[in-house]
JSON list of C-alpha atoms in Angstrom, two decimals:
[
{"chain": "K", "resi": 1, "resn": "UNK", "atom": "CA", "xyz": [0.66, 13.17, -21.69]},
{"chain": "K", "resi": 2, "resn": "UNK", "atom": "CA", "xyz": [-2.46, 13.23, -19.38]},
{"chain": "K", "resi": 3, "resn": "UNK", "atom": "CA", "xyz": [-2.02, 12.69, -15.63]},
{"chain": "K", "resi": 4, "resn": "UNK", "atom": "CA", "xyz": [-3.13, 8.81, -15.77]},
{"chain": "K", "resi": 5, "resn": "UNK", "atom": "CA", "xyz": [-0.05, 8.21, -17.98]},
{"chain": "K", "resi": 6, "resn": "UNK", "atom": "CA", "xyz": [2.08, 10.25, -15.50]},
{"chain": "K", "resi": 7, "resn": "UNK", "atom": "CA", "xyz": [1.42, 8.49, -12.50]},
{"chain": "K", "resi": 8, "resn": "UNK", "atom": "CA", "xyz": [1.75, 5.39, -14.07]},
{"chain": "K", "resi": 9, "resn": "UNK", "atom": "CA", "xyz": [5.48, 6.58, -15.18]},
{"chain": "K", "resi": 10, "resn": "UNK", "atom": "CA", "xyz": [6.17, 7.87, -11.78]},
{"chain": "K", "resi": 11, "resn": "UNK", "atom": "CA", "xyz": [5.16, 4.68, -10.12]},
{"chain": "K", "resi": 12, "resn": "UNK", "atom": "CA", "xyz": [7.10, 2.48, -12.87]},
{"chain": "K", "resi": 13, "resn": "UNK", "atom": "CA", "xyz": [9.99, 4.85, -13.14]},
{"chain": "K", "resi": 14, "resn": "UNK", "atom": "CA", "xyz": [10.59, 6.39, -9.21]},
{"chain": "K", "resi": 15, "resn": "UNK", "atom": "CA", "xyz": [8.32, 4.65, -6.81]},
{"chain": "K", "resi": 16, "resn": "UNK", "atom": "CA", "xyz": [8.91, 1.08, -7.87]},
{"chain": "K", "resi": 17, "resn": "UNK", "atom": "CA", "xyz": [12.17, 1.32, -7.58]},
{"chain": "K", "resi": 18, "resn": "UNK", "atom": "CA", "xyz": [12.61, 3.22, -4.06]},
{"chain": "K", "resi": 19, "resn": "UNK", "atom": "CA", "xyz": [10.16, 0.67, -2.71]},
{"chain": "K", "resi": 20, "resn": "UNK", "atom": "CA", "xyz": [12.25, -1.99, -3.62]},
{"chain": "K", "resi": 21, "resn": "UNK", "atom": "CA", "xyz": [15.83, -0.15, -2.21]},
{"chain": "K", "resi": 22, "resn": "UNK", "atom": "CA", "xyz": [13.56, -0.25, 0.90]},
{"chain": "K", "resi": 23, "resn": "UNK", "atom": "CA", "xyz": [12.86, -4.38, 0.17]},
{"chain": "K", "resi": 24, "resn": "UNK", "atom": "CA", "xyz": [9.65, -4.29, -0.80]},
{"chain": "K", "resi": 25, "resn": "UNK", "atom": "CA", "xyz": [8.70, -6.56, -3.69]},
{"chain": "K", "resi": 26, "resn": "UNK", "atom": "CA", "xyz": [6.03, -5.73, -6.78]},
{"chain": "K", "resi": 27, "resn": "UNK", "atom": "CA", "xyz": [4.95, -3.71, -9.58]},
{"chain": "K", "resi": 28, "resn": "UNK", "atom": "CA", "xyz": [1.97, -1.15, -11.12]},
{"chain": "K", "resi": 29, "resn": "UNK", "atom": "CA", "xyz": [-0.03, -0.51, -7.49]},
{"chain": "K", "resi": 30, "resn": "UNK", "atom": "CA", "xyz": [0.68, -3.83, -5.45]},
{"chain": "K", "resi": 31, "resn": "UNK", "atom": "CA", "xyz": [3.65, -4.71, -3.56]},
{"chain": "K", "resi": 32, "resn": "UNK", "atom": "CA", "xyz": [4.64, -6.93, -0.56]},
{"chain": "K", "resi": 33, "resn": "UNK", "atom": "CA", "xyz": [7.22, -6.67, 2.35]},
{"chain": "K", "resi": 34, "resn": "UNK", "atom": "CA", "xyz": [8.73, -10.41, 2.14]},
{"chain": "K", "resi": 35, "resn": "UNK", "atom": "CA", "xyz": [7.57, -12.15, 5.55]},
{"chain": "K", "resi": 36, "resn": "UNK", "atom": "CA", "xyz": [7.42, -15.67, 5.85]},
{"chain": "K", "resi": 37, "resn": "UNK", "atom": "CA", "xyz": [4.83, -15.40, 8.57]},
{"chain": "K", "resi": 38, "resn": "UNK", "atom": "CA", "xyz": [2.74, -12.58, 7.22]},
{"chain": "K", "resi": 39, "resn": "UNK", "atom": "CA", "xyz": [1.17, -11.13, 4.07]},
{"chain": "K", "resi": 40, "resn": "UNK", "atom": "CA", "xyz": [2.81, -7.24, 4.52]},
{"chain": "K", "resi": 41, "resn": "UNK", "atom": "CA", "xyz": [1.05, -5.44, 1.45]},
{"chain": "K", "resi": 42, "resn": "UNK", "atom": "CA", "xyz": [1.12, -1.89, 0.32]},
{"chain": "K", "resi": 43, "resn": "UNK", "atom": "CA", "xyz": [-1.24, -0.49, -2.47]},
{"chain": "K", "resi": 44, "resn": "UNK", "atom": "CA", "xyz": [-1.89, 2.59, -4.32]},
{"chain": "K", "resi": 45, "resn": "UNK", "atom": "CA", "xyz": [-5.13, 3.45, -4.43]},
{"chain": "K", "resi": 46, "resn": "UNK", "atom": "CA", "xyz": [-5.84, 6.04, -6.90]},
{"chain": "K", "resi": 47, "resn": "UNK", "atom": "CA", "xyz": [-9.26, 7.99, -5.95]},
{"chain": "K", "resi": 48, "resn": "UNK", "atom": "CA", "xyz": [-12.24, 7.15, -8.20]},
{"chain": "K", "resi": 49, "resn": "UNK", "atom": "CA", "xyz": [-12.47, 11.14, -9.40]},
{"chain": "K", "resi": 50, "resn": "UNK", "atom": "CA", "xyz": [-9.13, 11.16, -10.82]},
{"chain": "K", "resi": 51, "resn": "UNK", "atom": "CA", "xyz": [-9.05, 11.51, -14.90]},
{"chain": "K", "resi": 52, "resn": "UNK", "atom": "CA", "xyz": [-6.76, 12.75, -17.71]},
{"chain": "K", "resi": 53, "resn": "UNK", "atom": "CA", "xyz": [-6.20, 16.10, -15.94]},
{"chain": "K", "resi": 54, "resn": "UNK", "atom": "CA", "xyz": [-5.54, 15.21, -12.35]},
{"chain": "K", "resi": 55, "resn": "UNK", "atom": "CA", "xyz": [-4.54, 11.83, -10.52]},
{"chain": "K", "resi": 56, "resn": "UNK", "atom": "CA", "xyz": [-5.18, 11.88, -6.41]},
{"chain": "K", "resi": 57, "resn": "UNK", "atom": "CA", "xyz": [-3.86, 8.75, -5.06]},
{"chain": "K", "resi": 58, "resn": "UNK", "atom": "CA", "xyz": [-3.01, 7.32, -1.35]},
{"chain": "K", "resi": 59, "resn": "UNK", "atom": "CA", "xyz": [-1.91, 4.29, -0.38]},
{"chain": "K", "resi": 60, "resn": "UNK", "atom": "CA", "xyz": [-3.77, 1.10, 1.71]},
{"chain": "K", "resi": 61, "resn": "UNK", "atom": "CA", "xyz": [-1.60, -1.01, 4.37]},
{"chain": "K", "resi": 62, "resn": "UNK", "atom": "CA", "xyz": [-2.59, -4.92, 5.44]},
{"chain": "K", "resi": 63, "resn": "UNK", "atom": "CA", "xyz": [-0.87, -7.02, 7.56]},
{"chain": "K", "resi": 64, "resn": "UNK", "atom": "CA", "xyz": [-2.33, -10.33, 8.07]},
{"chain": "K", "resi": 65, "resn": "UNK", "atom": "CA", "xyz": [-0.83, -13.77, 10.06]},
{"chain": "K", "resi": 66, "resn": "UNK", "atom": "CA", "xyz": [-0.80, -16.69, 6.67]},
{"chain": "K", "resi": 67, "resn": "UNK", "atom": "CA", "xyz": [-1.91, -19.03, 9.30]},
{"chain": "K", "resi": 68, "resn": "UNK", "atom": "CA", "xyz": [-4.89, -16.64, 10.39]},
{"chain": "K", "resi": 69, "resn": "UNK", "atom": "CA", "xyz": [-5.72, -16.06, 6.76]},
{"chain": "K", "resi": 70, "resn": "UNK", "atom": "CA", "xyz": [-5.43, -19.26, 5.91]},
{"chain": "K", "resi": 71, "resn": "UNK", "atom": "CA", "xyz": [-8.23, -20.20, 8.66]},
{"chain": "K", "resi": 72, "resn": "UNK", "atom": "CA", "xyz": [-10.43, -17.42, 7.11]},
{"chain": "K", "resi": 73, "resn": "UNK", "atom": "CA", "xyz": [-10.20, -18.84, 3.92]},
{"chain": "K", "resi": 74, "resn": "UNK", "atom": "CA", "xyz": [-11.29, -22.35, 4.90]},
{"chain": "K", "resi": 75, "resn": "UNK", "atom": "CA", "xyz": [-14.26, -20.26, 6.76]},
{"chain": "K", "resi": 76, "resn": "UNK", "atom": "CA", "xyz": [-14.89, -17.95, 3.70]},
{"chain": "K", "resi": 77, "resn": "UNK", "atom": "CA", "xyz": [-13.94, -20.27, 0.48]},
{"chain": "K", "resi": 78, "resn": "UNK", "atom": "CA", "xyz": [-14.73, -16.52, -1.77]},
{"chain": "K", "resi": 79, "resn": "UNK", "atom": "CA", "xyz": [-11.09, -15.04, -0.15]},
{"chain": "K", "resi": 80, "resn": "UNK", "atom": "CA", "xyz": [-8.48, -15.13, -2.64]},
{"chain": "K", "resi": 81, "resn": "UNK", "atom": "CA", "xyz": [-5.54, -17.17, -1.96]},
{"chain": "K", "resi": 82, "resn": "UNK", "atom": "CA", "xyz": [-3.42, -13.44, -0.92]},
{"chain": "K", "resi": 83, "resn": "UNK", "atom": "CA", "xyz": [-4.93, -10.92, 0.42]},
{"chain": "K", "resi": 84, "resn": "UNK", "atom": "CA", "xyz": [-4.84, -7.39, -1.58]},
{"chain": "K", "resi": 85, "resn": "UNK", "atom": "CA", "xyz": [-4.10, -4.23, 0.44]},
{"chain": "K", "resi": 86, "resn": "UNK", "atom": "CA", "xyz": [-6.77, -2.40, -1.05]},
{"chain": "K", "resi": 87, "resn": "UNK", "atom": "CA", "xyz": [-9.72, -4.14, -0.13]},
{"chain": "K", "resi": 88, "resn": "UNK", "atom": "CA", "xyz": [-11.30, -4.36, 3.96]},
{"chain": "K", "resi": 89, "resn": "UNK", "atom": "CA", "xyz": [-11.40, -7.80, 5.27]},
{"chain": "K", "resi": 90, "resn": "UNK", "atom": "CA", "xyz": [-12.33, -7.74, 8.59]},
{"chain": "K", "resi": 91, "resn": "UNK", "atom": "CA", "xyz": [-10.74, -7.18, 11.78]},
{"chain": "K", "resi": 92, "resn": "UNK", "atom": "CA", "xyz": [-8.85, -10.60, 11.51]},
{"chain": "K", "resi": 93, "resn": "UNK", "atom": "CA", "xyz": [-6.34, -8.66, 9.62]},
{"chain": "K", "resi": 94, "resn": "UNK", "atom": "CA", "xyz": [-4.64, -5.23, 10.31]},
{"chain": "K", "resi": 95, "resn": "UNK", "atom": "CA", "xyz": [-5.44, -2.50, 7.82]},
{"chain": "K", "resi": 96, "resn": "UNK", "atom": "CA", "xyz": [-5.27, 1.31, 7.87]},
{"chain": "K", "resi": 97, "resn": "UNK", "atom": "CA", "xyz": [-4.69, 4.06, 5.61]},
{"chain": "K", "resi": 98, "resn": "UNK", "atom": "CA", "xyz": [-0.83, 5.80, 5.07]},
{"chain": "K", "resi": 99, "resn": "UNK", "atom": "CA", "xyz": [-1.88, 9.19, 5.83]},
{"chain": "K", "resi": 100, "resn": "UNK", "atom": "CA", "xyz": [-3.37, 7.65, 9.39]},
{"chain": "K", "resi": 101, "resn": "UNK", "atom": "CA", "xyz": [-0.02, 6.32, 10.00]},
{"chain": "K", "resi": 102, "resn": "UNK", "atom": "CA", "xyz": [1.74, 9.55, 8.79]},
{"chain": "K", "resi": 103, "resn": "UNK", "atom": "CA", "xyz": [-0.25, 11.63, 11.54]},
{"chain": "K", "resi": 104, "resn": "UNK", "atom": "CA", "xyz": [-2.27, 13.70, 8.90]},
{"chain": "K", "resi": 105, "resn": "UNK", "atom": "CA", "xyz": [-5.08, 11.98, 9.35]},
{"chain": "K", "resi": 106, "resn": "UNK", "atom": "CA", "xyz": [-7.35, 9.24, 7.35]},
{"chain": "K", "resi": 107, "resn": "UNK", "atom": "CA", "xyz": [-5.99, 10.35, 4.27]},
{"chain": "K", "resi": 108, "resn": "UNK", "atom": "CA", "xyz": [-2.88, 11.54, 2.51]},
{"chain": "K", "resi": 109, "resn": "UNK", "atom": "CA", "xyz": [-3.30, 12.77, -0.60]},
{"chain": "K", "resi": 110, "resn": "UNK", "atom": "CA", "xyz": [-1.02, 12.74, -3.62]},
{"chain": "K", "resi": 111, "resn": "UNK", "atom": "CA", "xyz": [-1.40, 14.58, -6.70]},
{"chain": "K", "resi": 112, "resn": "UNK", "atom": "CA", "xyz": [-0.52, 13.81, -10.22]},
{"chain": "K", "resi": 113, "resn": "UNK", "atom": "CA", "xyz": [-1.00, 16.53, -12.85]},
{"chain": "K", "resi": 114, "resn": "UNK", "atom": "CA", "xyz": [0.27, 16.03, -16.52]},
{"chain": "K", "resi": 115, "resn": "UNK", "atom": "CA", "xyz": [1.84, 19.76, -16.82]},
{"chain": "K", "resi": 116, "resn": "UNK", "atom": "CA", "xyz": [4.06, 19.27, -13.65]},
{"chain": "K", "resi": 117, "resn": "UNK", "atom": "CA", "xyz": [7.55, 17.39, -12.48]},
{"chain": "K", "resi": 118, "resn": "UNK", "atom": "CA", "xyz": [6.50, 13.98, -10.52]},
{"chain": "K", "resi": 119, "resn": "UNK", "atom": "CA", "xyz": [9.62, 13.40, -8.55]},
{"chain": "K", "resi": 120, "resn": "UNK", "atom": "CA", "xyz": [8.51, 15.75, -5.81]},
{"chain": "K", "resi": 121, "resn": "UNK", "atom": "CA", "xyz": [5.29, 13.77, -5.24]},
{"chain": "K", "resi": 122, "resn": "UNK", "atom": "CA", "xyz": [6.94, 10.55, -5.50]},
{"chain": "K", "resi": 123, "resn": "UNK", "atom": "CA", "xyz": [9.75, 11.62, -3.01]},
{"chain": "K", "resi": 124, "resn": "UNK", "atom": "CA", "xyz": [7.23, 12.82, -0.21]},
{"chain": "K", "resi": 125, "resn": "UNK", "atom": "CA", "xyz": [5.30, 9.33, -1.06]},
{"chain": "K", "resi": 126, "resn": "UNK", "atom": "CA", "xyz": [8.14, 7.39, -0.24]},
{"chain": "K", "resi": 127, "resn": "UNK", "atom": "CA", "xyz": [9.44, 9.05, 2.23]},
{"chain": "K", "resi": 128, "resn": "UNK", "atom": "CA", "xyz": [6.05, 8.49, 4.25]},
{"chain": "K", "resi": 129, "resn": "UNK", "atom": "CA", "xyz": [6.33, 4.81, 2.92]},
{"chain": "K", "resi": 130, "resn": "UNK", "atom": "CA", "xyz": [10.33, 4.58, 4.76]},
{"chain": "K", "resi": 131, "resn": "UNK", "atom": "CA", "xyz": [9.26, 6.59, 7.86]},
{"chain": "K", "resi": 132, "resn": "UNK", "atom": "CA", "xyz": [5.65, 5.75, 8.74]},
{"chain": "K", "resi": 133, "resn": "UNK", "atom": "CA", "xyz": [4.39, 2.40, 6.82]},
{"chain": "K", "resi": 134, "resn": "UNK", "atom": "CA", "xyz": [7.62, 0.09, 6.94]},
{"chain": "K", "resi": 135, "resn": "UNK", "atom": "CA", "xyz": [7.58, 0.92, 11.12]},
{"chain": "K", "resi": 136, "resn": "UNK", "atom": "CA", "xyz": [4.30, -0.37, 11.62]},
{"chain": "K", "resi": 137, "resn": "UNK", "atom": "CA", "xyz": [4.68, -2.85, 9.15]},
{"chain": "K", "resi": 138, "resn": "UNK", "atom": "CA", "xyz": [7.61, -4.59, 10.94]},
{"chain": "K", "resi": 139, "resn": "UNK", "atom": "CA", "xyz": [5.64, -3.77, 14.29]},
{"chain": "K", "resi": 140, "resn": "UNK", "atom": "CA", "xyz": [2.98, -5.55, 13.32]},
{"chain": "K", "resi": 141, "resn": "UNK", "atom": "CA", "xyz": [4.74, -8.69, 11.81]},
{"chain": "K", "resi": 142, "resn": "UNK", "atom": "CA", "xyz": [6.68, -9.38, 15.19]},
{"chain": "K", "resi": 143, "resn": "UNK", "atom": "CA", "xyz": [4.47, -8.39, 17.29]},
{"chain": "K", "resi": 144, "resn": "UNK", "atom": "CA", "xyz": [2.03, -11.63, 18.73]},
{"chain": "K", "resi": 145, "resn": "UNK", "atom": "CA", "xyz": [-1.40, -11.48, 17.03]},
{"chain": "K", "resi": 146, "resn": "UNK", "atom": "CA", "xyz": [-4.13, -13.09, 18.50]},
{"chain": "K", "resi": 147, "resn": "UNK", "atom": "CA", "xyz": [-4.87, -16.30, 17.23]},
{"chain": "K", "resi": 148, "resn": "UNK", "atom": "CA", "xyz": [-8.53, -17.07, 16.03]}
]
């Protein structure tokens, strides 16, 4: 089994499912805290020097107001209908890094190897997820943004 296989078990088999006990919603790298007044998105991000021996991976947070998206998109008809966690936007919409969240700076980094047990590294992933990301997620959803 090489390490891209791995992580994609681990995220199928252990960090799918946690995310969900914690009511998140999606699958493979993408999921979504349900919000009728936000897009609440969480995705892995797997770093671009990660191959068959070794997968590093973090994770990307966006919060965004639909109705301030919405008026983006009918400024900037290229946006996609949702947003996606892993890609910058703009300032309109709130987006940061888990490990800046965490405390541990810009970047927490998980590793995947294919020789090695994954449910450590998915345990310490969503642990940061329950402690650090849902917080500011729910912050950020109830909290007043300013309207464009």
């Amino acid at each position: 089994m090489t390490a891209q296989e791995a992580f994609t078990m681990m995220v199928k088999d252990e960090i799918a499912p946690a995310l969900r006990e914690l009511g998140f919603k999606g699958s493979g790298q993408r999921f979504t805290l349900p919000s009728e007044t936000h897009w609440a998105l969480l995705g892995l991000q797997k770093f671009t020097w990660s191959d068959r021996d070794r997968v590093d991976f973090t994770a990307n947070v966006t919060v965004v107001g639909r109705d301030v998206w919405e008026a983006q998109r009918a400024e900037r008809p290229h946006l996609p209908a949702r947003p996606s966690a892993n890609t910058y936007y703009g300032t309109y919409a709130w987006q940061t890094r888990i490990g800046a969240l965490a405390g541990r700076g810009e970047d927490a980094i998980w590793r995947v190897s294919p020789d090695r047990p994954t449910d450590r590294v998915a345990a310490e992933f969503v642990t940061a997820v329950r402690d650090h990301v849902l917080p500011a997620m729910r912050t950020r959803i109830t909290v007043a943004e300013p309207r464009l």
